[in-house]
CSV table of C-alpha atoms and ligand atoms in Angstrom, one decimal:
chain,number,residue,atom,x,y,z
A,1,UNK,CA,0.0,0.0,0.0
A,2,UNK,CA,2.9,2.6,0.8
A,3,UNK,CA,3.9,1.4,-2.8
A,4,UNK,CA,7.4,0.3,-1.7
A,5,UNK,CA,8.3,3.4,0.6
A,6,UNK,CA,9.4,3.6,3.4
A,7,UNK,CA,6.3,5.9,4.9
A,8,UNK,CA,3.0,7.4,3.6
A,9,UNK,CA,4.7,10.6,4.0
A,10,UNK,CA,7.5,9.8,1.5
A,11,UNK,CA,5.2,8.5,-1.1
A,12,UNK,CA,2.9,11.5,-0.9
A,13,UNK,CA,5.5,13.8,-0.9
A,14,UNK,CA,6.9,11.6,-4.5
A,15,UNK,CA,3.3,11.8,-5.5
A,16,UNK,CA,3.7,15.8,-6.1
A,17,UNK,CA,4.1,16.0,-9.5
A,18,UNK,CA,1.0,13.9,-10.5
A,19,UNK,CA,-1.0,15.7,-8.0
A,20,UNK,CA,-0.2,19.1,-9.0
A,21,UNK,CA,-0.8,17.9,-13.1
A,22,UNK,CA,-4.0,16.1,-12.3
A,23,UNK,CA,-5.4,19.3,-10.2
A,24,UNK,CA,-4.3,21.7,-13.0
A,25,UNK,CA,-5.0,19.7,-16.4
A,26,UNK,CA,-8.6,19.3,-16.0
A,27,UNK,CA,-8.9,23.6,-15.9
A,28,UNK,CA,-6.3,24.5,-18.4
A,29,UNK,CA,-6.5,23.7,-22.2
A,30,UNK,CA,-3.7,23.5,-24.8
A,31,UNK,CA,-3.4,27.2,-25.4
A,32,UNK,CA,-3.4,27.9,-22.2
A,33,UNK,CA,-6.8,29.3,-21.2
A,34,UNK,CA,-8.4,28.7,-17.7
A,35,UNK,CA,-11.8,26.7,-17.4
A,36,UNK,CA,-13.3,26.9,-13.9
A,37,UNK,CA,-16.8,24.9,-15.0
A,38,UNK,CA,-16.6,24.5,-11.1
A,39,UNK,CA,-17.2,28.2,-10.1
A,40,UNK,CA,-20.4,28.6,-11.3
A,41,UNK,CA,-20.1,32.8,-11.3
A,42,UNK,CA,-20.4,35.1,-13.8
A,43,UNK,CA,-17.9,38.2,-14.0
A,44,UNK,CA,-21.0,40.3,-13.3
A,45,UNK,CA,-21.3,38.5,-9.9
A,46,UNK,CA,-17.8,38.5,-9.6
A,47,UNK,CA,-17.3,42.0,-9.8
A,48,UNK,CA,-19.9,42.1,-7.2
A,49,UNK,CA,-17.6,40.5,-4.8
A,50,UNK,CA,-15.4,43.6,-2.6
A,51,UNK,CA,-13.3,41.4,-0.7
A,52,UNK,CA,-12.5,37.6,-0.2
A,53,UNK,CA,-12.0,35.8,2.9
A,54,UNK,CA,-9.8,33.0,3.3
A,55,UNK,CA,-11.1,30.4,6.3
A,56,UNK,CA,-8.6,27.3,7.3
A,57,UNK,CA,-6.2,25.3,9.5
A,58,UNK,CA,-2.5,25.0,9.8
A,59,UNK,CA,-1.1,23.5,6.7
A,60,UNK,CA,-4.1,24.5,4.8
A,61,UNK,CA,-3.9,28.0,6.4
A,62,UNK,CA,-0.5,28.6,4.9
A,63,UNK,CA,-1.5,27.7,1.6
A,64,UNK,CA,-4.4,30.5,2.0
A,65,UNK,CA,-1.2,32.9,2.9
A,66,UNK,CA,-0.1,31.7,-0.1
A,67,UNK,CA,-3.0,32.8,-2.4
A,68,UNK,CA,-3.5,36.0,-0.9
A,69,UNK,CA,-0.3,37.2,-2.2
A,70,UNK,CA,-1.0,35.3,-5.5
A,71,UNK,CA,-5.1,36.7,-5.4
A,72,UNK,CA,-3.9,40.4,-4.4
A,73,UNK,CA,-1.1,40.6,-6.9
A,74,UNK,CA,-3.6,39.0,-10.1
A,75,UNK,CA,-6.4,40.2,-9.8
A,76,UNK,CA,-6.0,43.5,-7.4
A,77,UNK,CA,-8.6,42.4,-4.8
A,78,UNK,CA,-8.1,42.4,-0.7
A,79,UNK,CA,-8.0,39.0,0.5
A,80,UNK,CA,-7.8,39.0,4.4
A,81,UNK,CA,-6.9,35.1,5.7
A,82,UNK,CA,-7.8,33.8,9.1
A,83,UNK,CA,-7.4,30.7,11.3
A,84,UNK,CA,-10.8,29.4,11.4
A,85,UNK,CA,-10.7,28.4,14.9
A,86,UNK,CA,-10.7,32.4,15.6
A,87,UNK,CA,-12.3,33.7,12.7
A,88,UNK,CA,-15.5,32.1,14.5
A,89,UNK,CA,-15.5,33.8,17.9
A,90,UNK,CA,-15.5,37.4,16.8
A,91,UNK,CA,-17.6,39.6,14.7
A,92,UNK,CA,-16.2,39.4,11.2
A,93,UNK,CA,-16.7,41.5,8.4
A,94,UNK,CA,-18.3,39.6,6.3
A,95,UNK,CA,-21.7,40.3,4.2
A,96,UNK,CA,-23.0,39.1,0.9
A,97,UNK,CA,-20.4,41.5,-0.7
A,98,UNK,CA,-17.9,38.7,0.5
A,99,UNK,CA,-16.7,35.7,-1.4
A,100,UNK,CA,-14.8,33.2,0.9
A,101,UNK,CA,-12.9,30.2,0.3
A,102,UNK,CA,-12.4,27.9,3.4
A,103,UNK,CA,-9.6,25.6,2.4
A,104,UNK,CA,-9.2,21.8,4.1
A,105,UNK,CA,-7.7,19.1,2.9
A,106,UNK,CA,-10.0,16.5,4.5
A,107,UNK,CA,-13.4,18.8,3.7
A,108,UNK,CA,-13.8,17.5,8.0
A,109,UNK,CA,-12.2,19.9,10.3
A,110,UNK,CA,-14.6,21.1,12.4
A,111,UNK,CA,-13.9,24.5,13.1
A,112,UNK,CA,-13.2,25.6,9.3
A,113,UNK,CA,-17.2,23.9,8.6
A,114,UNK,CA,-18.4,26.5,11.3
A,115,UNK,CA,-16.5,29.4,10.4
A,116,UNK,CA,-18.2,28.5,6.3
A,117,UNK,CA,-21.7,28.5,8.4
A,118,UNK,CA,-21.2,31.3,9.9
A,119,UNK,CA,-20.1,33.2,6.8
A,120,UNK,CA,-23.2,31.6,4.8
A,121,UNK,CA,-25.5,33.4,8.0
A,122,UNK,CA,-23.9,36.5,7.0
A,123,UNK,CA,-24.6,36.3,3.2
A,124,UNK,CA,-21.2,35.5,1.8
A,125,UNK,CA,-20.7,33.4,-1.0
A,126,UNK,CA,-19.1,30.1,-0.2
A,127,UNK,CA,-16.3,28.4,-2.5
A,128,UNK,CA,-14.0,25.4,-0.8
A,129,UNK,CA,-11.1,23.9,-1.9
A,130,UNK,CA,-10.9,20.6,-0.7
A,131,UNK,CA,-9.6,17.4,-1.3
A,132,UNK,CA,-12.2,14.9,-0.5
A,133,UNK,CA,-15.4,14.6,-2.6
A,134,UNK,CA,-18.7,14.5,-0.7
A,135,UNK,CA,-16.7,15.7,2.9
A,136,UNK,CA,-19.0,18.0,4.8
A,137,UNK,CA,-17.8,21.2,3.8
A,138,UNK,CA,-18.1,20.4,0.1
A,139,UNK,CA,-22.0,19.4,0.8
A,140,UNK,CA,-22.5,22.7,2.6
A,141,UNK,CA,-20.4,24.9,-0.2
A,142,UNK,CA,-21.9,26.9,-2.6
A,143,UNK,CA,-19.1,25.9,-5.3
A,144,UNK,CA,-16.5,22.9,-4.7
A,145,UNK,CA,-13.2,23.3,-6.0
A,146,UNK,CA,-11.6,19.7,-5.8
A,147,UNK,CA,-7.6,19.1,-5.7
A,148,UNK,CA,-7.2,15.8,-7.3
A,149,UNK,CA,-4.3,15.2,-4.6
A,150,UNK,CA,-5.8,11.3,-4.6
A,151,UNK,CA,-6.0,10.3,-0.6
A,152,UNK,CA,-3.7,11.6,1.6
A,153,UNK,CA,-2.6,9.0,4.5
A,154,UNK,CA,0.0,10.4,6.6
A,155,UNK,CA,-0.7,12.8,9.6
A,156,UNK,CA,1.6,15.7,7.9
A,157,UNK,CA,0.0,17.2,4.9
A,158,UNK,CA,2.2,17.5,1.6
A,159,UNK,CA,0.7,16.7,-1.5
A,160,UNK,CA,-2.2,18.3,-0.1
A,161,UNK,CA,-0.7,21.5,0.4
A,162,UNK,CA,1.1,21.8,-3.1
A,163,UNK,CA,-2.5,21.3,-4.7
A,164,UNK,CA,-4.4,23.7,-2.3
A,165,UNK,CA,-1.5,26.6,-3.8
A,166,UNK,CA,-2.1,25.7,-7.2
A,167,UNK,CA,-5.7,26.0,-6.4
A,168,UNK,CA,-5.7,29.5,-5.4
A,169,UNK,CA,-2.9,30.6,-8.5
A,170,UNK,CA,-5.7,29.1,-11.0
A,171,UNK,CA,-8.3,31.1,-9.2
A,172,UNK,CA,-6.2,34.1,-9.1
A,173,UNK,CA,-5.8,34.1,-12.8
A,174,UNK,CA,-8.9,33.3,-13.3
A,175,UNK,CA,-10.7,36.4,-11.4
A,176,UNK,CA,-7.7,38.6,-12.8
A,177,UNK,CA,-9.0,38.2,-16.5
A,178,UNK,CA,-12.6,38.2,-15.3
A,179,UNK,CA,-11.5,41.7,-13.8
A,180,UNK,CA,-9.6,42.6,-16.6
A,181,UNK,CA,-6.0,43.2,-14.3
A,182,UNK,CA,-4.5,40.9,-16.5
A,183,UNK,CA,-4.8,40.4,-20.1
A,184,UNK,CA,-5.8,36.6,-21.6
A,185,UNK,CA,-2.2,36.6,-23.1
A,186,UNK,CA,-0.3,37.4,-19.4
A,187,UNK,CA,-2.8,35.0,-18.0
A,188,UNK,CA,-1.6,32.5,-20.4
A,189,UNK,CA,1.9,32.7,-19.5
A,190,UNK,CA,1.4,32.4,-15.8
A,191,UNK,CA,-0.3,29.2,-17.1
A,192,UNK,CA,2.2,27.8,-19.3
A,193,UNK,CA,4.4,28.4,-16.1
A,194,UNK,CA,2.5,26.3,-14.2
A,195,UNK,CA,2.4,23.6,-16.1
A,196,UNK,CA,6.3,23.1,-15.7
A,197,UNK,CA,6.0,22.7,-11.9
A,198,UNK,CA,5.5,19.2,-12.1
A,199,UNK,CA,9.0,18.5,-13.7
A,200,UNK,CA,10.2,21.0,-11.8
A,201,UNK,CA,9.1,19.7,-8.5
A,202,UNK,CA,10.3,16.2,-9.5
A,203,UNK,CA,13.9,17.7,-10.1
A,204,UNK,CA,14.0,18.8,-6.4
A,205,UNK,CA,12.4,15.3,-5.2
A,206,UNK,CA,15.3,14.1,-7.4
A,207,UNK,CA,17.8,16.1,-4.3
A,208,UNK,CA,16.4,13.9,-1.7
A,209,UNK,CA,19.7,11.7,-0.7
A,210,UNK,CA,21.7,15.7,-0.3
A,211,UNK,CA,18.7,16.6,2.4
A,212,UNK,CA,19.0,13.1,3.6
A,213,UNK,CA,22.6,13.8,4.8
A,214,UNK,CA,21.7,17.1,5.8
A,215,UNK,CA,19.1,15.8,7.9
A,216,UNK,CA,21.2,13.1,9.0
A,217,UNK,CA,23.9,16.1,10.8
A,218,UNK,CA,21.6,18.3,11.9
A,219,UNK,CA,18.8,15.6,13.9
A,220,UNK,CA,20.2,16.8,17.4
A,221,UNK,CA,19.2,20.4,16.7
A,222,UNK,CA,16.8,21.7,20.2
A,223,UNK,CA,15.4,24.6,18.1
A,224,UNK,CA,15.0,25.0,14.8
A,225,UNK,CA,14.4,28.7,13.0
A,226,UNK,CA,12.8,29.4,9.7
A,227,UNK,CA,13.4,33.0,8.5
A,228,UNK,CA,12.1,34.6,4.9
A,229,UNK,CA,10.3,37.7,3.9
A,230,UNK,CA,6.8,38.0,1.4
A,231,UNK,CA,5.9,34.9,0.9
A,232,UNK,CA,8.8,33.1,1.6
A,233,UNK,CA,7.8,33.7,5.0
A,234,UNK,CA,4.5,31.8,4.5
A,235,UNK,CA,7.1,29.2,3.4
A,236,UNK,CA,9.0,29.7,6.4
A,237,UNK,CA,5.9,28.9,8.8
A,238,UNK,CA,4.7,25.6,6.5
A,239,UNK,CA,8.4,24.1,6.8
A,240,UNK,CA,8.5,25.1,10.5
A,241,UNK,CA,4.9,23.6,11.0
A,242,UNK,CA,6.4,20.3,9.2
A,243,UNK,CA,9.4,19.7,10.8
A,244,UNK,CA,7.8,20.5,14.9
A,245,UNK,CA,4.9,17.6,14.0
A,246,UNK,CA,6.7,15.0,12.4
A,247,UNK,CA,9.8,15.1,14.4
A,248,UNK,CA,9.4,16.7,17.3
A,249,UNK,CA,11.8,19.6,17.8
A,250,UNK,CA,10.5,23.2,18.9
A,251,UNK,CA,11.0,25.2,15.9
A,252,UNK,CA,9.6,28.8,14.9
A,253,UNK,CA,9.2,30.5,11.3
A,254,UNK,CA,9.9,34.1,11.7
A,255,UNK,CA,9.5,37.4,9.3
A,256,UNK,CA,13.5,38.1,8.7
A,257,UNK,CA,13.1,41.7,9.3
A,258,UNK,CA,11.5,41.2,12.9
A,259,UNK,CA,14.6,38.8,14.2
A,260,UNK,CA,16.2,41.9,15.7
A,261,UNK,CA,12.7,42.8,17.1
A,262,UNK,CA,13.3,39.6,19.4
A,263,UNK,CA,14.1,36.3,18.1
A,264,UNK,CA,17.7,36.9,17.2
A,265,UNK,CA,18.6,36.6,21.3
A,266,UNK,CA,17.5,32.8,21.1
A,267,UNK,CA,20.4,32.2,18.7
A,268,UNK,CA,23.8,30.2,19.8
A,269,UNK,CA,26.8,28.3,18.2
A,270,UNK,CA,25.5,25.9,15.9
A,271,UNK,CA,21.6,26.6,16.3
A,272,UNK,CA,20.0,25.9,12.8
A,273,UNK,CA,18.5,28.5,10.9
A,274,UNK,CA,17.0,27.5,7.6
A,275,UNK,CA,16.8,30.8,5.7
A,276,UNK,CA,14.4,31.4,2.3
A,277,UNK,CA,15.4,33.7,-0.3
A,278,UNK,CA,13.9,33.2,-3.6
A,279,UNK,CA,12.1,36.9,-3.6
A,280,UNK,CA,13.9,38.9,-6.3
A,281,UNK,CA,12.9,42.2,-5.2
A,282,UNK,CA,13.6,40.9,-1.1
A,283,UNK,CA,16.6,39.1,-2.3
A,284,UNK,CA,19.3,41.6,-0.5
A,285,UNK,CA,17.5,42.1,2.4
A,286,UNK,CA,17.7,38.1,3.0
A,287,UNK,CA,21.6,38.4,2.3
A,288,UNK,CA,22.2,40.6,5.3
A,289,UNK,CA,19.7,38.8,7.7
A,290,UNK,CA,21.9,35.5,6.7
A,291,UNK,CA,24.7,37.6,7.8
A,292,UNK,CA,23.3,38.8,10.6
A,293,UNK,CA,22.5,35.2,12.1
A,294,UNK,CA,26.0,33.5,10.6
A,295,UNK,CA,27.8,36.5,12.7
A,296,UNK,CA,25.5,35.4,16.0
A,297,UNK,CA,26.9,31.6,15.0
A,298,UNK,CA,24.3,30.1,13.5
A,299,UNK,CA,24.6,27.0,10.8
A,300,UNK,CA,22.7,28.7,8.1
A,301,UNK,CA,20.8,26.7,5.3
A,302,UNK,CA,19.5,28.6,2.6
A,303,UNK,CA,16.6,28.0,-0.3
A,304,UNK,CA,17.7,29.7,-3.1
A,305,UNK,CA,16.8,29.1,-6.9
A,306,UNK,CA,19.5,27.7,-8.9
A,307,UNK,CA,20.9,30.7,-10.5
A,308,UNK,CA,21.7,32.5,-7.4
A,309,UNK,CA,23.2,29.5,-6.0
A,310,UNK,CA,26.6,30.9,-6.2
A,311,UNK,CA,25.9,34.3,-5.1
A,312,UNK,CA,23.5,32.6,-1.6
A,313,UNK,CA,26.7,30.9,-0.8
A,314,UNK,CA,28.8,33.0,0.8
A,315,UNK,CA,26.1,34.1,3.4
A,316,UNK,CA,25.3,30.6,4.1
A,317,UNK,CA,26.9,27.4,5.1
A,318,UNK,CA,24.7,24.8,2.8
A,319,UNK,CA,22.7,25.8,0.2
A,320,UNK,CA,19.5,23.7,-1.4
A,321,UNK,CA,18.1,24.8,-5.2
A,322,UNK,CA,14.8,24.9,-6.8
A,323,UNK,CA,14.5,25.3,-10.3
A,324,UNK,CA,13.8,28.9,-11.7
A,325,UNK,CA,10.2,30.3,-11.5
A,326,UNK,CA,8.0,33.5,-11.7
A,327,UNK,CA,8.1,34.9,-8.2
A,328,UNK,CA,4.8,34.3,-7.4
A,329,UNK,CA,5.1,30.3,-8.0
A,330,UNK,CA,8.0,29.7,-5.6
A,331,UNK,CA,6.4,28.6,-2.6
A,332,UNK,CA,4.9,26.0,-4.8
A,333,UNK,CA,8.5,24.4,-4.9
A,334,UNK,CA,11.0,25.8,-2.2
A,335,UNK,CA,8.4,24.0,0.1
A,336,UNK,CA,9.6,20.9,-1.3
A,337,UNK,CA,13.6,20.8,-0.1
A,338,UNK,CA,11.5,21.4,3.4
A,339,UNK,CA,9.1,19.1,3.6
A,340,UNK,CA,12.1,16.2,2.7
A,341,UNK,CA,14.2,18.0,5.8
A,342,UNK,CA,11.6,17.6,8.2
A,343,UNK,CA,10.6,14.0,6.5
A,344,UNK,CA,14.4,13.0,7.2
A,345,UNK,CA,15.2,14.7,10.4
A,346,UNK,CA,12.1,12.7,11.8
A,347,UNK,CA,13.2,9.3,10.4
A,348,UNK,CA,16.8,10.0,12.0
A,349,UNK,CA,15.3,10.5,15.3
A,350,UNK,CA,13.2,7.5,15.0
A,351,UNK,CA,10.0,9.1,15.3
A,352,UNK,CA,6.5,7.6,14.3
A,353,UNK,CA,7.1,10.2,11.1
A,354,UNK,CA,3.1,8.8,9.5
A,355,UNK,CA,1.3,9.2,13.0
A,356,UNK,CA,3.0,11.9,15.2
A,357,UNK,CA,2.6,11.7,18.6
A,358,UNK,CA,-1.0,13.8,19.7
A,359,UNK,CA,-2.3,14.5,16.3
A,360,UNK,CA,-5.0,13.3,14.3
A,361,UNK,CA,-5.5,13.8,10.7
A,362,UNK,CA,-8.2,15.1,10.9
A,363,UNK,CA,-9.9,17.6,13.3
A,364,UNK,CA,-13.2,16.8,14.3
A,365,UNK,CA,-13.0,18.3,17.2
A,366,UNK,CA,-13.4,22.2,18.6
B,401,LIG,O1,-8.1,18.6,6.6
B,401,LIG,P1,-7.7,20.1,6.8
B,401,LIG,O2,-6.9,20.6,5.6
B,401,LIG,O3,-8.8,21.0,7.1
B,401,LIG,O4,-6.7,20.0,8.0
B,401,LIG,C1,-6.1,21.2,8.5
B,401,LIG,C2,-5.0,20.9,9.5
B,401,LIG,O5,-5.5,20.1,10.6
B,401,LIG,C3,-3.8,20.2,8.8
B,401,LIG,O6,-3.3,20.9,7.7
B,401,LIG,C4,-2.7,20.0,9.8
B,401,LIG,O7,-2.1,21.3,10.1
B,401,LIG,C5,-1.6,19.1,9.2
B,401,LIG,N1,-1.3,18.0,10.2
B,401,LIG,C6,-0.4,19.7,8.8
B,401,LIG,O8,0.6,18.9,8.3
C-alpha cells in the first residue's frame, strides 16, 4: 500500500508532481486558457464581490497565505486570511459582498465547517477547496473546487498543500482576467508556467539523498528557526509547522526583518536557521539577515533558486536549489527541499514520522 516506501509521507510527498498535473489539467486547455466549470459565477457576480475571505487550518492555512499574495497581486482584490478556529469567535466582516474560500484538505475539520456556516448566515458566497469529494464542507459549499491530490494518508499534509496553492494561483488568474487586471495573453503565461511545476518539482524530489545527509547532521538540533520575507515567510511557517509535528523539535518561522525585534537573542553556536530567499525584489535584504544570524553563529541553510546559487553561498553554510520560476510560484517548490528535511530529520530521530505523537488527521473536534 505505501507502494514500496518507506512511509505514507515519502510516497505522498513523490506523489507531487502527478498531483499538482492532475489538479491543474482538468482547468487548463492547450493554449493555455483557464476553465473553472466548477465556479459557477459570472464576471457580473464577480465583480460584485469587494473582498474575499480566506477560512482554514494549519497546513491548509498557509496555503491561503499563499493565495492572498497570488489573489492580491492578479487580480487587485483584498484578500484577508484567518485561522478558522478564531475567525469564528469574533464579529467578522463579512456580508453578501464577500466571497470566501475555506480551504481543508479533509473537507472535516470542524472548526473551518463552522466558520463556512457562519459566513453563509452572514450572506457570503461560499467556495472550498478541498480534497475529498462529498466531505462536509463540500456538501454545505456553494461551489466545490476539488484538488485531485488522490488520498492523503499520513498525519503531515504535503501533497495536499502543493495542490491547495495551485488552487488558489488558478483562481487568481482566473478572477484577474474576469477583472480585466491581466490580459488573456499574461494569463496564459502564468499558465504555461504552471504547467512546468510538475517536472520541476520532480527535479527537487530528485535532491532527496543531499537533504538526507543534511538531515542526517543536523537531527540533534533543540530549536530549529525558519526566517524569509513575502511569501517566503508563509514558506518559512509551512516548513516550521512540518518539521515541529513530524519530528518533534521546537521550531519557529519568523518574518526576517522582525529577528532583531526579538528572536535573534535565542540564537547560539550551531543553532539551525533555515533561511528562504527566492524573492527577487527581497533578495538583499535576505543576504544581510543571513549575515546577521551567521555573525550570531548560527549554521545557516538557505533555499535559493539555482541561479543564485553561487551568489547565496557566501552568506550561508549549505545551500539547497529549486528550479527557476515566476516569483509568485516559488512557494509551490521551495516547500519541497523542506518538507524532505523535516521528512528526514524525523526518520533520523526514530519518530513515528506517518502518525505523530497527539495528532489526528483530521480535526473533528473544537
Ligand atoms: O483537513 P484540513 O486541511 O482541514 O486540515 C487542517 C489541519 O489540521 C492540517 O493541515 C494540519 O495542520 C496538518 N497536520 C499539517 O501537516
Amino acid at each position: 500500500e505505501k507502494g514500496g516506501y518507506q512511509h505514507f509521507m515519502l510516497k505522498e510527498m513523490h506523489e507531487q508532481p502527478k498531483a499538482v498535473k492532475d489538479t491543474l489539467s482538468p482547468r487548463v486547455d492547450d493554449e493555455n486558457r483557464i476553465l473553472l466549470d466548477e465556479l459557477r459565477l459570472t464576471g457580473e457576480e464577480l465583480n460584485h464581490f469587494n473582498k474575499i475571505t480566506i477560512v482554514a487550518c494549519g497546513t491548509a492555512m498557509h496555503a491561503g497565505l499563499v493565495g492572498k499574495h497570488a489573489i492580491e497581486t492578479f487580480a487587485r482584490i483584498p484578500v484577508e486570511v484567518e485561522i478558522a478556529s478564531e475567525f469564528r469567535y469574533r464579529d467578522p466582516f463579512v456580508d453578501e459582498r464577500t466571497l470566501l474560500i475555506a480551504v481543508s484538505q479533509s473537507g472535516e475539520t470542524a472548526d473551518t465547517l463552522a466558520a463556512l456556516r457562519e459566513a453563509k448566515a452572514r450572506g457570503a458566497h461560499v467556495l472550498t477547496i478541498t480534497n475529498v469529494v462529498g466531505s462536509r464542507i463540500s456538501r454545505e459549499a456553494h461551489d466545490v473546487f476539488y484538488t485531485w491530490a488522490g488520498p492523503e494518508i499520513a498525519v503531515a499534509s504535503t501533497k495536499a498543500y502543493i495542490t491547495q496553492v495551485v488552487a488558489l494561483y488558478l483562481i487568481g488568474l482566473y478572477l484577474a482576467e474576469l477583472k480585466g487586471t491581466m490580459t488573456r495573453q499574461q494569463v496564459a503565461e502564468k499558465v504555461a508556467e504552471l504547467k512546468t511545476l510538475p517536472e520541476k518539482i520532480q527535479q527537487i524530489l530528485d535532491q532527496q539523498k543531499t537533504i538526507q545527509e543534511l538531515a542526517n547532521k543536523q537531527f540533534n538540533q533543540q530549536s530549529v528557526f525558519f526566517i524569509g520575507r513575502g511569501i517566503d515567510d508563509h514558506t518559512a511557517k509551512e516548513g516550521s509547522l512540518k518539521l515541529k509535528e513530524i519530528s518533534y523539535i521546537h521550531s519557529e518561522a519568523i518574518a526576517a526583518g522582525e529577528l532583531k525585534h526579538g528572536t535573534i537573542a535565542l540564537l547560539e553556536e550551531g543553532t539551525l536557521v533555515v533561511a528562504l530567499a527566492t524573492q527577487e525584489q527581497l533578495y538583499d535584504k535576505m543576504l544581510s539577515n543571513m549575515k546577521e544570524v551567521k555573525a550570531r553563529g548560527a549554521y545557516v541553510v538557505a533555499v535559493t533558486e539555482e541561479p543564485r546559487a553561487a551568489e547565496v553561498a557566501l552568506s550561508a553554510d549549505v545551500v539547497l536549489t529549486i528550479p527557476d520560476t515566476h516569483n509568485e510560484f516559488t512557494p509551490a517548490l521551495a516547500v519541497v527541499p523542506l518538507q524532505l528535511f523535516a521528512y528526514y530529520t524525523a526518520v533520523a530521530r526514530g519518530a513515528d514520522v506517518d502518525k505523530p505523537k497527539n495528532l489526528a488527521k483530521s480535526v473533528t473536534v473544537e
